[in-house]
């Protein structure tokens, strides 16, 4: 359109003549009317090509291009001299530890990704964006870790919920490291218990007892930091007591006589929580059931089948059709409110007159009340049955099935669960259970009725409840007899209580199921490795041939169940193989536990020394020289801390080929690479630390806020632009600026133009937060005289 203007002179004034490619110049040439001169050059250029013949392009541009350099007009625009300052920052100890963990994980991930990439000779510019993003994802995570640990996806809670302080970060890392230590310790104890079982098979009673007692020593040593798995501890206690009472020659200890008592206390402690949950849930269910039953009894006292009498009254007053239309209207509105349409209305076409509605409503209500009584009876029966008897049936049914379960032979828990599903479909908008079951069991189905697929539906009132409430409202509106209005009102309230009662009922069933499962776990915890008894059957070893896979396809669940049931039974020829495997796992677990504990000790050291903040001091005394550690110290893998002078002296006493030192306090060997160092002091000559920043932020965010506070003090009228690659980082910065009273606005929100106008004209706004990609939008922000780049590339 612009090229059609009739004019003598044409000018193009632009600050960005080329944005993505040389082709961007063609529109400007067309407007100026020199496209004939440039067409020969542009016809030889491929679209979006970055390879240009600079001499030919210069020949075309020279007669028409007037480019003014800043140095040529500097005395006219009066711009202040540009100054570039690079701030080199040091991680806080907490961030440094987090970054090292990320670096280790990302290095492994990057190596794996590049090994799978079979085109290593290609240029990065020739790789498609999706593949490039996958290859560079580990590097992206490291760049994000430099800004704030919470930006690394999958490590902590989302930034949308809350922004973590460095203290909270350290607490989370402590909890995570402690859990990792527990996992490694679990592997260690499992190996010790397994080796003890091998020793019992080989009748080396003394060695077996020593391994069980080593489990006790580990538990006592780590009690203050790491929690030992209750079932593993019970396994060691039970089996040690068993070989002691068998009369084998084993060196006694003072603790031997207390083993049976300890085992019983562990079992009671393990079951106590489940018993408490069952009891509390049972009390709540009883209270709710009593209220619902009282309302139902009150309704039956006025009228046994009030809904039949109510519909007869409507018919006798010639308002039956009006009642039916009102009922259908209520059903349609309820369905539309829940699903946005009126499709799949199951009972709209089931009645056309009062008699049909009477039959439908009566059958639905009677079915609901009958199913409610059956569920209450079955769940109460589960509470009365002895837990051991219930556990035996449940174990063979779905906890530890030895054969594929039949539909006809189900345990009491499964039977009660199916009735609960039926009641759920009567009270809530859930599809009937029979509509969801297939005729044939799925290959992945393990327990039918207990581990079921997701049900379709919502927690809204079922159609039966909607019809009851619609009828109650219609009776009240038409001024029906008082006893019918009262009965309908009480019954509607009773059904609402039945909804609440069902939730307690299902919760009680779940807690009973968990209690039975816990009892079965206690029984399994006492099992140890043993040899196969002559004549005892074992599942066949896995064979990966195609023929055998086809033969095993129909019996996959049965084979898997047999393997899980007999996993602790081995053949005589497997004893030495299992022993070698367990010894290797034991050595690996011990080494991993040392490293994990070293990380835990290091983080605890930071926590005790003011969470590793700059300027924080550690007043703990060095075990060697008895001097306070101050702001520089080292932490060995055993957890003992030493001052820098002592750790340097320990290294100097070693030969040149030495790779480890021995802790002077506990004599544990520690590799040089496992020694951690802490520095909480300020860098020499850094006067900016004299400015106090409110809040606990990451090192980079803290440094930015400190610079903004200095500018606010020294240049009150100055304004700043703050660029970052990620919007999440700008959110963190915004929170830090707000905490320190620095007014700002952001261009990441939907109010782009409004915030841009505010920054230009509001003197109180000192900073504008922008994502890096906004810099290519041609923004003219001459109001700002400072620019901060948080992610320089």
PDB file of C-alpha atoms in Angstrom, residues 178-318:
ATOM      1  CA  UNK A 178      18.201 -38.434  54.607  1.00  0.00           C
ATOM      2  CA  UNK A 179      15.692 -40.376  52.463  1.00  0.00           C
ATOM      3  CA  UNK A 180      18.485 -41.351  50.089  1.00  0.00           C
ATOM      4  CA  UNK A 181      20.508 -42.573  53.063  1.00  0.00           C
ATOM      5  CA  UNK A 182      17.529 -44.649  54.223  1.00  0.00           C
ATOM      6  CA  UNK A 183      17.212 -46.228  50.779  1.00  0.00           C
ATOM      7  CA  UNK A 184      20.901 -47.139  50.704  1.00  0.00           C
ATOM      8  CA  UNK A 185      20.749 -48.424  54.285  1.00  0.00           C
ATOM      9  CA  UNK A 186      17.757 -50.550  53.312  1.00  0.00           C
ATOM     10  CA  UNK A 187      19.864 -52.159  50.585  1.00  0.00           C
ATOM     11  CA  UNK A 188      22.691 -52.684  53.094  1.00  0.00           C
ATOM     12  CA  UNK A 189      20.446 -54.357  55.681  1.00  0.00           C
ATOM     13  CA  UNK A 190      18.810 -56.483  52.981  1.00  0.00           C
ATOM     14  CA  UNK A 191      22.220 -57.802  51.953  1.00  0.00           C
ATOM     15  CA  UNK A 192      23.190 -58.564  55.559  1.00  0.00           C
ATOM     16  CA  UNK A 193      19.916 -60.390  56.228  1.00  0.00           C
ATOM     17  CA  UNK A 194      20.299 -62.337  52.995  1.00  0.00           C
ATOM     18  CA  UNK A 195      23.882 -63.360  53.826  1.00  0.00           C
ATOM     19  CA  UNK A 196      22.730 -64.436  57.278  1.00  0.00           C
ATOM     20  CA  UNK A 197      20.125 -66.658  55.599  1.00  0.00           C
ATOM     21  CA  UNK A 198      22.861 -68.186  53.423  1.00  0.00           C
ATOM     22  CA  UNK A 199      24.961 -68.867  56.550  1.00  0.00           C
ATOM     23  CA  UNK A 200      21.970 -70.589  58.162  1.00  0.00           C
ATOM     24  CA  UNK A 201      21.572 -72.776  55.071  1.00  0.00           C
ATOM     25  CA  UNK A 202      25.283 -73.662  55.351  1.00  0.00           C
ATOM     26  CA  UNK A 203      24.840 -74.196  59.134  1.00  0.00           C
ATOM     27  CA  UNK A 204      27.342 -71.493  60.039  1.00  0.00           C
ATOM     28  CA  UNK A 205      25.354 -70.354  63.034  1.00  0.00           C
ATOM     29  CA  UNK A 206      27.962 -68.057  64.588  1.00  0.00           C
ATOM     30  CA  UNK A 207      28.462 -66.122  61.313  1.00  0.00           C
ATOM     31  CA  UNK A 208      24.712 -65.789  60.831  1.00  0.00           C
ATOM     32  CA  UNK A 209      24.245 -64.426  64.357  1.00  0.00           C
ATOM     33  CA  UNK A 210      27.086 -61.941  63.837  1.00  0.00           C
ATOM     34  CA  UNK A 211      25.455 -60.553  60.695  1.00  0.00           C
ATOM     35  CA  UNK A 212      22.123 -60.106  62.478  1.00  0.00           C
ATOM     36  CA  UNK A 213      23.931 -58.372  65.333  1.00  0.00           C
ATOM     37  CA  UNK A 214      25.662 -56.106  62.837  1.00  0.00           C
ATOM     38  CA  UNK A 215      22.185 -54.969  61.790  1.00  0.00           C
ATOM     39  CA  UNK A 216      21.541 -53.997  65.421  1.00  0.00           C
ATOM     40  CA  UNK A 217      24.835 -52.082  65.602  1.00  0.00           C
ATOM     41  CA  UNK A 218      23.988 -50.130  62.447  1.00  0.00           C
ATOM     42  CA  UNK A 219      20.555 -49.318  63.865  1.00  0.00           C
ATOM     43  CA  UNK A 220      22.056 -47.961  67.107  1.00  0.00           C
ATOM     44  CA  UNK A 221      24.783 -46.021  65.300  1.00  0.00           C
ATOM     45  CA  UNK A 222      22.409 -44.329  62.857  1.00  0.00           C
ATOM     46  CA  UNK A 223      19.433 -43.942  65.181  1.00  0.00           C
ATOM     47  CA  UNK A 224      19.714 -40.141  65.499  1.00  0.00           C
ATOM     48  CA  UNK A 225      19.972 -39.519  61.749  1.00  0.00           C
ATOM     49  CA  UNK A 226      18.494 -42.392  59.753  1.00  0.00           C
ATOM     50  CA  UNK A 227      15.431 -44.444  60.515  1.00  0.00           C
ATOM     51  CA  UNK A 228      15.789 -48.166  59.955  1.00  0.00           C
ATOM     52  CA  UNK A 229      13.031 -50.068  58.206  1.00  0.00           C
ATOM     53  CA  UNK A 230      10.839 -51.708  60.860  1.00  0.00           C
ATOM     54  CA  UNK A 231      10.264 -54.889  58.856  1.00  0.00           C
ATOM     55  CA  UNK A 232      13.982 -55.406  58.217  1.00  0.00           C
ATOM     56  CA  UNK A 233      14.721 -54.932  61.900  1.00  0.00           C
ATOM     57  CA  UNK A 234      11.945 -57.395  62.777  1.00  0.00           C
ATOM     58  CA  UNK A 235      13.439 -59.892  60.314  1.00  0.00           C
ATOM     59  CA  UNK A 236      16.824 -59.753  62.055  1.00  0.00           C
ATOM     60  CA  UNK A 237      15.333 -59.999  65.568  1.00  0.00           C
ATOM     61  CA  UNK A 238      12.974 -62.855  64.735  1.00  0.00           C
ATOM     62  CA  UNK A 239      15.515 -65.017  62.895  1.00  0.00           C
ATOM     63  CA  UNK A 240      18.298 -64.391  65.416  1.00  0.00           C
ATOM     64  CA  UNK A 241      15.966 -65.430  68.218  1.00  0.00           C
ATOM     65  CA  UNK A 242      14.976 -68.496  66.206  1.00  0.00           C
ATOM     66  CA  UNK A 243      18.535 -69.811  65.809  1.00  0.00           C
ATOM     67  CA  UNK A 244      19.322 -68.939  69.436  1.00  0.00           C
ATOM     68  CA  UNK A 245      16.360 -70.912  70.775  1.00  0.00           C
ATOM     69  CA  UNK A 246      17.282 -73.851  68.500  1.00  0.00           C
ATOM     70  CA  UNK A 247      20.239 -74.566  70.805  1.00  0.00           C
ATOM     71  CA  UNK A 248      23.107 -73.951  68.390  1.00  0.00           C
ATOM     72  CA  UNK A 249      26.507 -72.999  69.763  1.00  0.00           C
ATOM     73  CA  UNK A 250      26.478 -69.221  69.516  1.00  0.00           C
ATOM     74  CA  UNK A 251      28.291 -66.734  71.722  1.00  0.00           C
ATOM     75  CA  UNK A 252      25.577 -65.162  73.914  1.00  0.00           C
ATOM     76  CA  UNK A 253      25.063 -61.426  74.531  1.00  0.00           C
ATOM     77  CA  UNK A 254      23.092 -59.484  77.145  1.00  0.00           C
ATOM     78  CA  UNK A 255      20.476 -58.559  74.573  1.00  0.00           C
ATOM     79  CA  UNK A 256      19.554 -62.127  73.604  1.00  0.00           C
ATOM     80  CA  UNK A 257      16.944 -62.562  76.322  1.00  0.00           C
ATOM     81  CA  UNK A 258      15.131 -59.378  75.227  1.00  0.00           C
ATOM     82  CA  UNK A 259      14.718 -60.399  71.583  1.00  0.00           C
ATOM     83  CA  UNK A 260      11.184 -61.949  71.885  1.00  0.00           C
ATOM     84  CA  UNK A 261       9.963 -58.873  73.746  1.00  0.00           C
ATOM     85  CA  UNK A 262      11.502 -56.545  71.147  1.00  0.00           C
ATOM     86  CA  UNK A 263       9.845 -58.487  68.338  1.00  0.00           C
ATOM     87  CA  UNK A 264       6.409 -58.204  69.961  1.00  0.00           C
ATOM     88  CA  UNK A 265       6.878 -54.492  70.608  1.00  0.00           C
ATOM     89  CA  UNK A 266       7.864 -53.928  66.989  1.00  0.00           C
ATOM     90  CA  UNK A 267       4.764 -55.777  65.770  1.00  0.00           C
ATOM     91  CA  UNK A 268       2.498 -53.790  68.085  1.00  0.00           C
ATOM     92  CA  UNK A 269       4.119 -50.527  67.058  1.00  0.00           C
ATOM     93  CA  UNK A 270       3.768 -51.409  63.376  1.00  0.00           C
ATOM     94  CA  UNK A 271       0.066 -52.251  63.782  1.00  0.00           C
ATOM     95  CA  UNK A 272      -0.791 -49.422  66.201  1.00  0.00           C
ATOM     96  CA  UNK A 273      -1.305 -46.788  63.533  1.00  0.00           C
ATOM     97  CA  UNK A 274      -3.590 -49.039  61.482  1.00  0.00           C
ATOM     98  CA  UNK A 275      -5.645 -49.997  64.535  1.00  0.00           C
ATOM     99  CA  UNK A 276      -6.009 -46.331  65.521  1.00  0.00           C
ATOM    100  CA  UNK A 277      -7.238 -45.368  62.054  1.00  0.00           C
ATOM    101  CA  UNK A 278      -9.773 -48.209  62.039  1.00  0.00           C
ATOM    102  CA  UNK A 279     -11.100 -47.243  65.468  1.00  0.00           C
ATOM    103  CA  UNK A 280     -11.410 -43.521  64.732  1.00  0.00           C
ATOM    104  CA  UNK A 281     -13.085 -44.191  61.390  1.00  0.00           C
ATOM    105  CA  UNK A 282     -15.466 -46.657  63.021  1.00  0.00           C
ATOM    106  CA  UNK A 283     -16.549 -44.046  65.579  1.00  0.00           C
ATOM    107  CA  UNK A 284     -17.265 -41.445  62.869  1.00  0.00           C
ATOM    108  CA  UNK A 285     -19.193 -44.023  60.836  1.00  0.00           C
ATOM    109  CA  UNK A 286     -21.299 -45.007  63.854  1.00  0.00           C
ATOM    110  CA  UNK A 287     -22.230 -41.394  64.564  1.00  0.00           C
ATOM    111  CA  UNK A 288     -23.218 -40.724  60.963  1.00  0.00           C
ATOM    112  CA  UNK A 289     -25.113 -44.019  60.664  1.00  0.00           C
ATOM    113  CA  UNK A 290     -27.085 -43.265  63.824  1.00  0.00           C
ATOM    114  CA  UNK A 291     -28.193 -39.857  62.526  1.00  0.00           C
ATOM    115  CA  UNK A 292     -29.182 -41.250  59.124  1.00  0.00           C
ATOM    116  CA  UNK A 293     -31.064 -44.190  60.675  1.00  0.00           C
ATOM    117  CA  UNK A 294     -32.954 -41.873  63.027  1.00  0.00           C
ATOM    118  CA  UNK A 295     -34.130 -39.713  60.125  1.00  0.00           C
ATOM    119  CA  UNK A 296     -35.152 -42.765  58.096  1.00  0.00           C
ATOM    120  CA  UNK A 297     -37.060 -44.159  61.110  1.00  0.00           C
ATOM    121  CA  UNK A 298     -38.755 -40.800  61.618  1.00  0.00           C
ATOM    122  CA  UNK A 299     -39.816 -40.806  57.973  1.00  0.00           C
ATOM    123  CA  UNK A 300     -41.183 -44.355  58.180  1.00  0.00           C
ATOM    124  CA  UNK A 301     -43.100 -43.382  61.299  1.00  0.00           C
ATOM    125  CA  UNK A 302     -45.017 -40.731  59.340  1.00  0.00           C
ATOM    126  CA  UNK A 303     -45.359 -42.835  56.215  1.00  0.00           C
ATOM    127  CA  UNK A 304     -43.614 -46.087  55.289  1.00  0.00           C
ATOM    128  CA  UNK A 305     -43.665 -45.335  51.554  1.00  0.00           C
ATOM    129  CA  UNK A 306     -44.269 -41.611  51.513  1.00  0.00           C
ATOM    130  CA  UNK A 307     -43.237 -41.261  47.854  1.00  0.00           C
ATOM    131  CA  UNK A 308     -46.057 -43.567  46.739  1.00  0.00           C
ATOM    132  CA  UNK A 309     -48.605 -41.647  48.797  1.00  0.00           C
ATOM    133  CA  UNK A 310     -47.220 -38.325  47.567  1.00  0.00           C
ATOM    134  CA  UNK A 311     -47.570 -39.298  43.900  1.00  0.00           C
ATOM    135  CA  UNK A 312     -51.116 -40.639  44.557  1.00  0.00           C
ATOM    136  CA  UNK A 313     -51.990 -37.284  46.125  1.00  0.00           C
ATOM    137  CA  UNK A 314     -50.637 -35.470  43.070  1.00  0.00           C
ATOM    138  CA  UNK A 315     -52.674 -37.706  40.781  1.00  0.00           C
ATOM    139  CA  UNK A 316     -55.821 -37.157  42.830  1.00  0.00           C
ATOM    140  CA  UNK A 317     -55.357 -33.352  42.551  1.00  0.00           C
ATOM    141  CA  UNK A 318     -54.807 -33.580  38.758  1.00  0.00           C
TER     142      UNK A 318
END
